[in-house]
């Protein structure tokens, strides 16, 4: 089945979950990417119950505004009810690699500020071990070469995503060749490198619910008990 149809199906499943929330003043965190965009395009049907949205990228914010949804700065609101976003890879513990769209830092902030994180993806994103998808790392521009050498020291092959500047004015290194057996410690290790703003591992704050679109339907995977 076409990947776009699977993305649409998981977006609809996430929309149904959010619709079931018992609130008429919903505070929604909204992700970035083609799957998140499918979800955003459903939101006009929920507009009367949405108090505000917080977007993880300028392009998602622009689409939300175009569709007539209220978009606010994260600093203007308290904790968000739920964050809905896609992923580049997901394992069975709902640890993720994100940042294929270069929005990882804001995605991580909005996920951290949300009570629930619903991750939506087509089934091709499910993996046993994270790392086949190159791990995005956002770096301060002057630290690019230094951080690349540090990433090389831990066994990765960093590649500068040339021509891309993040919404925060920084650069992206995509780290190839990592087999990430322990996502939590890898996330923390890379974050400790001077010049790193953020990396695309979501293990300290994994998803709470993973909705996976497959030709047979949408599978719901819950995070295992800690
Ligand atoms: C953007 C992301 C996206 O969620 C991720 O790249 C998946 O994108 P898509 O839904 O287009 O497959 O992390 O930074």
Coordinates of N, CA and C and ligand atoms in Angstrom, one line a residue:
X1 N 0.9 -1.2 0.0 CA 0.0 0.0 0.0 C 0.9 1.3 0.0
X2 N 0.4 2.3 -0.7 CA 1.2 3.5 -0.7 C 1.5 4.1 0.7
X3 N 2.7 4.5 0.9 CA 3.2 5.1 2.2 C 2.3 6.3 2.6
X4 N 1.9 7.1 1.6 CA 1.1 8.3 2.0 C -0.2 7.9 2.5
X5 N -0.8 6.8 2.0 CA -2.1 6.3 2.6 C -1.9 5.8 4.0
X6 N -0.8 5.2 4.3 CA -0.5 4.7 5.6 C -0.4 5.9 6.6
X7 N 0.3 6.9 6.1 CA 0.5 8.1 7.0 C -0.9 8.8 7.3
X8 N -1.7 8.8 6.2 CA -3.0 9.4 6.4 C -3.8 8.6 7.5
X9 N -3.7 7.2 7.4 CA -4.5 6.4 8.3 C -4.0 6.6 9.8
X10 N -2.7 6.7 10.0 CA -2.3 6.9 11.4 C -2.6 8.3 11.9
X11 N -2.6 9.3 10.9 CA -3.0 10.6 11.3 C -4.5 10.6 11.8
X12 N -5.3 9.9 11.1 CA -6.7 9.8 11.4 C -6.9 9.1 12.8
X13 N -6.1 8.0 13.0 CA -6.2 7.3 14.3 C -5.8 8.2 15.5
X14 N -4.7 9.0 15.2 CA -4.3 10.0 16.3 C -5.4 11.1 16.5
X15 N -6.0 11.5 15.4 CA -7.1 12.5 15.5 C -8.2 11.9 16.3
X16 N -8.5 10.7 16.1 CA -9.6 10.1 16.9 C -9.3 10.0 18.4
X17 N -8.0 9.7 18.7 CA -7.6 9.7 20.1 C -7.7 11.1 20.7
X18 N -7.2 12.1 20.0 CA -7.3 13.4 20.6 C -8.7 13.9 20.7
X19 N -9.5 13.6 19.8 CA -11.0 13.9 19.8 C -11.6 13.4 21.1
X20 N -11.1 12.2 21.6 CA -11.7 11.6 22.8 C -11.2 12.2 24.1
X21 N -10.3 13.2 24.0 CA -9.9 13.9 25.2 C -11.1 14.6 25.8
X22 N -11.2 14.6 27.2 CA -12.3 15.3 27.8 C -11.9 16.8 28.1
X23 N -11.8 17.6 27.0 CA -11.5 19.0 27.2 C -12.0 19.7 26.0
X24 N -12.5 20.9 26.3 CA -12.8 21.8 25.2 C -11.9 23.0 25.1
X25 N -10.7 22.8 25.8 CA -9.7 23.9 25.8 C -8.3 23.2 25.5
X26 N -8.3 22.4 24.5 CA -7.1 21.6 24.2 C -5.9 22.4 23.9
X27 N -4.8 22.1 24.5 CA -3.5 22.6 24.2 C -2.7 21.6 23.5
X28 N -2.4 21.8 22.2 CA -1.8 20.7 21.4 C -0.4 21.1 20.9
X29 N 0.5 20.1 21.1 CA 1.8 20.3 20.5 C 1.8 19.6 19.2
X30 N 2.3 20.3 18.2 CA 2.2 19.8 16.8 C 3.6 19.6 16.2
X31 N 3.8 18.5 15.6 CA 5.2 18.1 15.1 C 5.4 18.6 13.6
X32 N 6.4 18.0 13.0 CA 6.9 18.4 11.7 C 7.1 17.2 10.8
X33 N 6.8 17.4 9.6 CA 7.1 16.3 8.6 C 5.8 15.9 7.9
X34 N 5.9 14.9 7.0 CA 4.7 14.6 6.1 C 3.6 13.9 6.9
X35 N 4.0 13.1 7.9 CA 2.9 12.5 8.7 C 2.2 13.5 9.6
X36 N 3.0 14.3 10.3 CA 2.4 15.4 11.1 C 1.5 16.3 10.3
X37 N 2.0 16.5 9.0 CA 1.1 17.4 8.1 C -0.2 16.8 7.9
X38 N -0.3 15.4 7.7 CA -1.6 14.8 7.5 C -2.5 15.1 8.7
X39 N -1.8 15.0 9.9 CA -2.6 15.3 11.2 C -3.1 16.7 11.2
X40 N -2.2 17.7 10.9 CA -2.5 19.1 10.9 C -3.7 19.4 10.0
X41 N -3.8 18.7 8.8 CA -4.8 19.0 7.9 C -6.2 18.5 8.4
X42 N -6.2 17.7 9.4 CA -7.5 17.2 10.0 C -8.0 18.2 11.1
X43 N -7.1 19.0 11.6 CA -7.4 19.8 12.8 C -8.6 20.9 12.6
X44 N -8.8 21.4 11.4 CA -9.9 22.3 11.3 C -11.2 21.7 11.8
X45 N -11.4 20.4 11.8 CA -12.6 19.8 12.3 C -12.7 19.8 13.8
X46 N -11.6 20.2 14.5 CA -11.6 20.2 16.0 C -11.4 21.6 16.5
X47 N -11.4 22.6 15.5 CA -11.0 23.9 15.9 C -11.7 24.5 17.1
X48 N -13.1 24.2 17.2 CA -13.8 24.8 18.3 C -13.3 24.3 19.7
X49 N -12.6 23.2 19.7 CA -12.2 22.7 21.0 C -10.7 22.9 21.3
X50 N -10.0 23.6 20.3 CA -8.6 23.9 20.5 C -8.3 25.3 21.0
X51 N -7.8 25.3 22.2 CA -7.5 26.7 22.8 C -6.2 27.2 22.1
X52 N -5.2 26.4 21.9 CA -4.0 26.8 21.3 C -3.2 25.6 20.8
X53 N -2.3 25.9 19.8 CA -1.3 24.9 19.4 C 0.1 25.5 19.5
X54 N 1.0 24.6 19.8 CA 2.5 25.0 19.8 C 3.1 24.2 18.7
X55 N 3.8 24.8 17.8 CA 4.4 24.1 16.6 C 5.9 23.8 16.9
X56 N 6.4 22.7 16.3 CA 7.8 22.4 16.5 C 8.6 22.9 15.3
X57 N 8.0 23.6 14.4 CA 8.8 24.2 13.3 C 8.0 25.4 12.8
X58 N 8.8 26.3 12.1 CA 8.1 27.4 11.4 C 7.2 26.9 10.3
X59 N 7.6 25.8 9.6 CA 6.7 25.4 8.5 C 5.4 24.8 9.0
X60 N 5.4 24.1 10.2 CA 4.2 23.6 10.7 C 3.3 24.7 11.3
X61 N 4.0 25.7 11.9 CA 3.2 26.9 12.4 C 2.5 27.6 11.2
X62 N 3.2 27.7 10.1 CA 2.6 28.4 8.9 C 1.4 27.7 8.4
X63 N 1.5 26.4 8.4 CA 0.3 25.6 7.9 C -0.8 25.7 8.9
X64 N -0.5 25.7 10.2 CA -1.6 25.8 11.2 C -2.3 27.2 11.1
X65 N -1.5 28.2 10.9 CA -2.1 29.5 10.7 C -3.0 29.6 9.5
X66 N -2.4 29.0 8.4 CA -3.2 29.0 7.1 C -4.5 28.3 7.3
X67 N -4.6 27.3 8.1 CA -5.8 26.5 8.3 C -6.7 27.2 9.4
X68 N -6.2 28.3 10.0 CA -7.1 29.0 10.9 C -7.0 28.6 12.4
X69 N -5.9 27.8 12.7 CA -5.7 27.3 14.1 C -4.9 28.4 14.9
X70 N -5.2 28.5 16.1 CA -4.4 29.5 16.9 C -3.0 28.9 17.3
X71 N -2.0 29.6 17.0 CA -0.6 29.2 17.2 C 0.0 30.1 18.3
X72 N 0.6 29.6 19.3 CA 1.2 30.4 20.4 C 2.6 30.0 20.6
X73 N 3.4 30.8 21.3 CA 4.7 30.5 21.8 C 4.5 29.6 23.0
X74 N 5.5 28.6 23.1 CA 5.4 27.7 24.2 C 5.4 28.4 25.6
X75 N 6.1 29.6 25.6 CA 6.2 30.3 26.9 C 4.9 30.9 27.3
X76 N 3.9 31.0 26.4 CA 2.7 31.6 26.7 C 1.7 30.7 27.4
X77 N 2.0 29.4 27.4 CA 1.1 28.4 28.0 C 1.8 27.5 29.0
X78 N 1.0 26.8 29.8 CA 1.5 25.8 30.7 C 1.8 24.5 30.0
X79 N 1.8 23.4 30.7 CA 2.0 22.1 30.0 C 1.0 21.8 29.0
X80 N 1.4 21.2 27.9 CA 0.5 20.8 26.8 C -0.2 19.5 27.1
X81 N -1.4 19.4 26.6 CA -2.2 18.1 26.8 C -1.5 16.9 26.0
X82 N -1.1 17.2 24.8 CA -0.6 16.1 24.0 C 0.3 16.6 22.9
X83 N 1.3 15.9 22.5 CA 2.1 16.2 21.4 C 2.0 15.1 20.3
X84 N 1.8 15.5 19.1 CA 1.6 14.5 18.0 C 2.7 14.8 17.0
X85 N 3.4 13.7 16.7 CA 4.5 13.9 15.7 C 4.9 12.6 15.1
X86 N 5.6 12.6 14.0 CA 6.1 11.5 13.3 C 7.5 11.1 13.9
X87 N 8.2 10.1 13.2 CA 9.5 9.7 13.6 C 10.2 9.1 12.4
X88 N 11.5 9.0 12.5 CA 12.3 8.4 11.4 C 12.5 6.9 11.7
X89 N 12.6 6.6 13.0 CA 12.7 5.2 13.4 C 12.1 5.1 14.8
X90 N 11.6 3.9 15.1 CA 11.0 3.6 16.5 C 11.3 2.2 16.9
X91 N 11.7 2.0 18.1 CA 12.0 0.6 18.6 C 10.8 0.2 19.5
X92 N 10.9 -1.0 20.0 CA 9.8 -1.6 20.8 C 9.6 -0.8 22.1
X93 N 10.6 -0.1 22.6 CA 10.5 0.6 23.9 C 9.9 2.1 23.6
X94 N 9.6 2.3 22.3 CA 9.1 3.6 21.8 C 10.2 4.7 22.0
X95 N 11.5 4.3 22.0 CA 12.6 5.2 21.8 C 12.6 5.5 20.3
X96 N 12.9 6.8 19.9 CA 12.8 7.2 18.5 C 14.1 7.8 18.0
X97 N 14.3 7.8 16.7 CA 15.2 8.8 16.0 C 14.3 9.7 15.3
X98 N 14.5 11.0 15.5 CA 13.8 12.1 14.9 C 14.8 13.1 14.3
X99 N 14.2 14.0 13.5 CA 15.1 15.1 13.0 C 15.4 15.0 11.5
X100 N 14.8 14.1 10.8 CA 14.9 14.0 9.4 C 14.5 15.3 8.7
X101 N 13.6 16.0 9.4 CA 13.2 17.3 8.9 C 13.9 18.5 9.5
X102 N 15.0 18.2 10.3 CA 15.8 19.2 10.9 C 15.2 20.0 12.1
X103 N 14.0 19.4 12.6 CA 13.3 20.2 13.6 C 13.5 19.6 15.0
X104 N 14.5 18.7 15.2 CA 14.6 17.9 16.4 C 14.7 18.7 17.7
X105 N 15.3 19.8 17.7 CA 15.4 20.5 19.0 C 14.1 21.0 19.5
X106 N 13.3 21.7 18.6 CA 12.0 22.1 19.0 C 11.1 21.0 19.2
X107 N 11.3 19.9 18.5 CA 10.4 18.7 18.7 C 10.7 18.2 20.1
X108 N 11.9 18.1 20.5 CA 12.2 17.6 21.8 C 11.7 18.5 22.9
X109 N 11.7 19.8 22.7 CA 11.2 20.7 23.7 C 9.7 20.6 23.8
X110 N 9.0 20.5 22.7 CA 7.6 20.4 22.8 C 7.1 19.1 23.4
X111 N 7.9 18.0 23.0 CA 7.6 16.7 23.6 C 7.8 16.7 25.1
X112 N 8.8 17.4 25.6 CA 9.1 17.4 27.0 C 8.0 18.2 27.7
X113 N 7.4 19.2 27.1 CA 6.4 20.0 27.7 C 5.0 19.4 27.6
X114 N 4.9 18.2 27.1 CA 3.6 17.6 26.8 C 3.3 16.4 27.8
X115 N 2.1 16.3 28.2 CA 1.7 15.2 29.2 C 1.7 13.9 28.4
X116 N 1.3 13.9 27.2 CA 1.3 12.7 26.4 C 2.0 12.9 25.0
X117 N 2.7 11.9 24.5 CA 3.4 12.0 23.2 C 2.8 10.9 22.4
X118 N 2.1 11.2 21.4 CA 1.6 10.2 20.4 C 2.4 10.3 19.2
X119 N 3.2 9.2 18.9 CA 4.0 9.2 17.7 C 3.2 8.5 16.6
X120 N 3.2 9.0 15.4 CA 2.5 8.5 14.3 C 3.5 8.2 13.1
X121 N 3.4 7.0 12.6 CA 4.4 6.6 11.6 C 3.9 5.4 10.8
X122 N 4.4 5.3 9.6 CA 4.0 4.1 8.8 C 5.0 3.0 9.3
X123 N 4.5 1.7 9.1 CA 5.2 0.6 9.7 C 6.7 0.4 9.3
X124 N 7.1 1.1 8.2 CA 8.5 1.0 7.8 C 9.4 1.6 8.8
X125 N 8.9 2.4 9.7 CA 9.7 3.1 10.7 C 10.1 2.2 11.9
X126 N 9.4 1.1 12.0 CA 9.7 0.2 13.2 C 11.0 -0.6 12.9
X127 N 11.9 -0.5 13.9 CA 13.2 -1.2 13.8 C 13.5 -2.0 15.2
X128 N 14.3 -3.0 15.1 CA 14.7 -3.7 16.3 C 15.8 -2.8 17.0
X129 N 16.7 -2.3 16.2 CA 17.8 -1.5 16.8 C 17.9 -0.1 16.1
X130 N 17.9 0.9 16.8 CA 18.0 2.3 16.2 C 19.4 2.5 15.6
X131 N 19.4 3.2 14.5 CA 20.7 3.7 13.9 C 20.9 3.5 12.5
X132 N 20.0 2.7 11.8 CA 20.2 2.5 10.4 C 19.9 3.9 9.7
X133 N 18.9 4.6 10.3 CA 18.6 6.0 9.8 C 19.7 6.9 10.5
X134 N 20.4 7.6 9.7 CA 21.5 8.5 10.2 C 21.0 9.4 11.3
X135 N 21.7 9.4 12.5 CA 21.2 10.2 13.6 C 21.5 11.7 13.4
X136 N 20.4 12.5 13.4 CA 20.6 14.0 13.2 C 21.1 14.6 14.5
X137 N 22.1 15.4 14.4 CA 22.6 16.2 15.6 C 22.7 17.6 15.2
X138 N 22.0 18.5 16.0 CA 22.0 19.9 15.8 C 23.2 20.5 16.5
X139 N 24.0 21.3 15.7 CA 25.2 21.9 16.3 C 25.3 23.4 16.1
X140 N 26.0 24.1 17.0 CA 26.3 25.5 16.8 C 27.3 25.6 15.7
X141 N 27.0 26.5 14.7 CA 27.9 26.5 13.5 C 29.4 26.4 13.7
X142 N 29.9 27.2 14.7 CA 31.4 27.2 14.8 C 31.9 25.9 15.4
X143 N 31.0 25.1 15.9 CA 31.5 23.8 16.5 C 31.4 22.6 15.6
X144 N 31.0 22.9 14.3 CA 30.7 21.8 13.4 C 31.8 20.8 13.3
X145 N 33.0 21.2 13.0 CA 34.1 20.3 12.8 C 34.6 19.6 14.1
X146 N 34.5 20.4 15.2 CA 34.9 19.8 16.5 C 33.9 18.7 16.8
X147 N 32.6 18.9 16.7 CA 31.6 17.9 17.1 C 31.7 16.7 16.1
X148 N 32.0 17.0 14.9 CA 32.2 15.9 13.9 C 33.3 14.9 14.4
X149 N 34.4 15.5 14.8 CA 35.5 14.7 15.3 C 35.1 13.9 16.5
X150 N 34.4 14.5 17.4 CA 33.9 13.8 18.6 C 33.0 12.6 18.3
X151 N 32.1 12.9 17.3 CA 31.2 11.8 16.9 C 31.9 10.7 16.2
X152 N 33.0 11.0 15.5 CA 33.8 10.0 14.9 C 34.5 9.1 16.0
X153 N 34.9 9.7 17.1 CA 35.5 9.0 18.2 C 34.6 8.0 18.8
X154 N 33.2 8.2 18.7 CA 32.3 7.2 19.3 C 31.8 6.2 18.2
X155 N 32.5 6.2 17.1 CA 32.2 5.2 16.1 C 31.2 5.6 15.0
X156 N 30.8 6.9 15.0 CA 29.9 7.4 13.9 C 30.7 8.0 12.7
X157 N 30.0 8.1 11.6 CA 30.5 8.8 10.5 C 29.6 10.0 10.2
X158 N 29.9 11.1 10.8 CA 29.1 12.3 10.6 C 29.2 12.9 9.2
X159 N 28.0 13.3 8.7 CA 28.0 14.0 7.4 C 27.2 15.3 7.6
X160 N 27.8 16.4 7.2 CA 27.2 17.7 7.3 C 26.0 17.8 6.3
X161 N 24.8 18.1 6.8 CA 23.7 18.3 5.9 C 23.8 19.7 5.3
X162 N 24.6 19.8 4.2 CA 24.9 21.1 3.7 C 23.7 21.8 3.1
X163 N 23.7 23.1 3.3 CA 22.6 23.9 2.8 C 21.4 24.0 3.7
X164 N 21.4 23.3 4.8 CA 20.3 23.3 5.8 C 20.7 24.1 7.0
X165 N 19.9 25.1 7.4 CA 20.0 25.8 8.6 C 18.7 25.6 9.4
X166 N 18.8 25.2 10.7 CA 17.6 24.9 11.5 C 16.9 26.2 11.8
X167 N 15.7 26.1 12.3 CA 14.9 27.3 12.7 C 15.6 28.0 13.8
X168 N 16.6 27.4 14.5 CA 17.3 28.0 15.5 C 18.6 28.6 15.0
X169 N 18.9 28.6 13.7 CA 20.1 29.2 13.1 C 21.3 28.3 13.2
X170 N 21.1 27.0 13.4 CA 22.2 26.0 13.6 C 22.4 25.1 12.4
X171 N 23.3 24.2 12.5 CA 23.6 23.2 11.5 C 23.2 21.8 11.9
X172 N 23.2 20.9 10.9 CA 22.8 19.5 11.2 C 24.0 18.6 10.7
X173 N 24.4 17.7 11.6 CA 25.3 16.6 11.2 C 24.5 15.3 11.3
X174 N 24.5 14.5 10.2 CA 23.8 13.3 10.2 C 24.8 12.2 10.4
X175 N 24.6 11.4 11.5 CA 25.6 10.4 11.9 C 25.3 9.0 11.4
X176 N 26.1 8.6 10.5 CA 25.9 7.2 9.9 C 26.6 6.2 10.7
X177 N 26.2 4.9 10.6 CA 27.0 3.8 11.1 C 26.9 3.5 12.5
X178 N 25.9 4.1 13.2 CA 25.8 3.8 14.6 C 24.8 2.7 14.8
X179 N 25.1 1.7 15.6 CA 24.1 0.7 16.0 C 23.9 1.0 17.5
X180 N 22.7 1.5 17.7 CA 22.4 2.2 19.0 C 21.7 1.1 19.9
X181 N 22.6 0.4 20.7 CA 22.0 -0.6 21.6 C 21.4 0.0 22.8
X182 N 22.0 1.1 23.3 CA 21.6 1.7 24.5 C 21.2 3.2 24.2
X183 N 20.0 3.5 23.7 CA 19.7 4.8 23.3 C 19.8 5.9 24.4
X184 N 19.4 5.5 25.6 CA 19.4 6.4 26.7 C 20.9 7.0 26.9
X185 N 21.8 6.1 27.0 CA 23.2 6.5 27.3 C 23.8 7.2 26.1
X186 N 23.4 6.8 24.9 CA 24.0 7.5 23.7 C 23.4 8.9 23.6
X187 N 22.1 9.0 23.9 CA 21.5 10.4 23.9 C 22.2 11.3 24.8
X188 N 22.5 10.8 26.0 CA 23.2 11.7 27.0 C 24.6 11.9 26.6
X189 N 25.3 10.9 26.1 CA 26.7 11.1 25.7 C 26.9 12.1 24.6
X190 N 26.0 12.1 23.6 CA 26.1 13.1 22.5 C 25.8 14.5 23.0
X191 N 24.8 14.5 23.9 CA 24.4 15.9 24.4 C 25.5 16.5 25.2
X192 N 26.4 15.7 25.7 CA 27.5 16.3 26.6 C 28.6 16.8 25.7
X193 N 28.6 16.6 24.4 CA 29.7 17.1 23.6 C 29.5 18.6 23.4
X194 N 30.6 19.4 23.7 CA 30.5 20.8 23.6 C 30.2 21.3 22.2
X195 N 29.2 22.1 22.1 CA 28.8 22.6 20.7 C 27.5 21.9 20.2
X196 N 27.1 20.8 20.9 CA 25.9 20.1 20.5 C 24.7 20.8 21.1
X197 N 23.7 21.1 20.3 CA 22.5 21.7 20.9 C 21.6 20.6 21.3
X198 N 21.5 19.6 20.5 CA 20.5 18.5 20.8 C 20.7 17.4 19.8
X199 N 20.4 16.2 20.1 CA 20.5 15.1 19.1 C 19.1 14.4 19.0
X200 N 18.9 13.7 17.9 CA 17.6 13.2 17.5 C 17.2 12.0 18.2
X201 N 17.9 11.5 19.2 CA 17.4 10.4 20.0 C 16.4 10.8 21.0
X202 N 15.3 10.2 21.0 CA 14.2 10.5 22.0 C 14.1 9.2 22.8
X203 N 15.0 9.1 23.8 CA 15.0 8.0 24.8 C 14.7 8.5 26.2
X204 N 15.2 9.6 26.6 CA 14.9 10.1 27.9 C 13.4 10.5 28.0
X205 N 12.9 11.0 26.9 CA 11.5 11.3 26.8 C 11.0 10.5 25.5
X206 N 10.7 9.2 25.7 CA 10.2 8.5 24.5 C 8.7 8.8 24.2
X207 N 8.2 8.2 23.2 CA 6.7 8.4 23.0 C 6.0 7.5 24.0
X208 N 4.7 8.0 24.3 CA 3.9 7.2 25.2 C 3.1 6.2 24.4
X209 N 2.7 6.6 23.2 CA 1.9 5.7 22.3 C 2.5 5.8 20.9
X210 N 2.6 4.7 20.3 CA 3.1 4.7 18.9 C 2.0 4.1 18.1
X211 N 1.5 4.9 17.1 CA 0.5 4.4 16.1 C 1.2 4.1 14.8
X212 N 1.2 2.8 14.4 CA 1.9 2.4 13.3 C 0.9 2.0 12.2
X213 N 1.0 2.6 11.0 CA 0.1 2.3 9.9 C 0.7 1.2 9.1
X214 N -0.1 0.2 8.9 CA 0.2 -1.0 8.1 C -0.9 -1.2 7.1
X215 N -0.7 -2.0 6.1 CA -1.8 -2.3 5.1 C -2.9 -3.0 5.8
X216 N -2.7 -3.7 6.9 CA -3.7 -4.4 7.6 C -4.5 -3.5 8.6
X217 N -4.0 -2.3 8.8 CA -4.7 -1.4 9.8 C -3.7 -0.7 10.6
X218 N -4.2 0.0 11.6 CA -3.3 0.8 12.5 C -3.0 0.0 13.8
X219 N -1.7 -0.2 14.1 CA -1.4 -1.0 15.3 C -1.0 0.1 16.4
X220 N -1.5 -0.2 17.6 CA -1.2 0.7 18.7 C -0.2 0.1 19.6
X221 N 0.9 0.7 19.8 CA 1.9 0.1 20.7 C 2.1 1.1 21.9
X222 N 2.0 0.6 23.1 CA 2.2 1.4 24.3 C 3.6 1.2 24.8
X223 N 4.1 2.3 25.5 CA 5.4 2.2 26.1 C 5.4 1.1 27.2
X224 N 6.4 0.2 27.3 CA 6.4 -0.7 28.3 C 6.6 -0.1 29.7
X225 N 6.2 -0.7 30.7 CA 6.3 -0.2 32.1 C 7.8 0.0 32.4
X226 N 8.2 1.1 33.0 CA 9.7 1.3 33.3 C 10.3 0.3 34.2
Ligands
LIG1 C1 11.2 16.1 11.5 C2 10.9 14.7 12.1 C3 9.9 13.9 11.4 O1 8.9 13.6 12.4 C4 10.5 12.7 10.8 O2 11.5 13.1 9.9 C5 9.4 11.9 10.1 O3 9.0 12.6 8.9 P1 7.9 12.0 8.0 O4 6.6 12.0 8.7 O5 7.9 13.0 6.8 O6 8.3 10.6 7.5 O7 11.5 14.3 13.0 O8 12.3 16.7 12.1

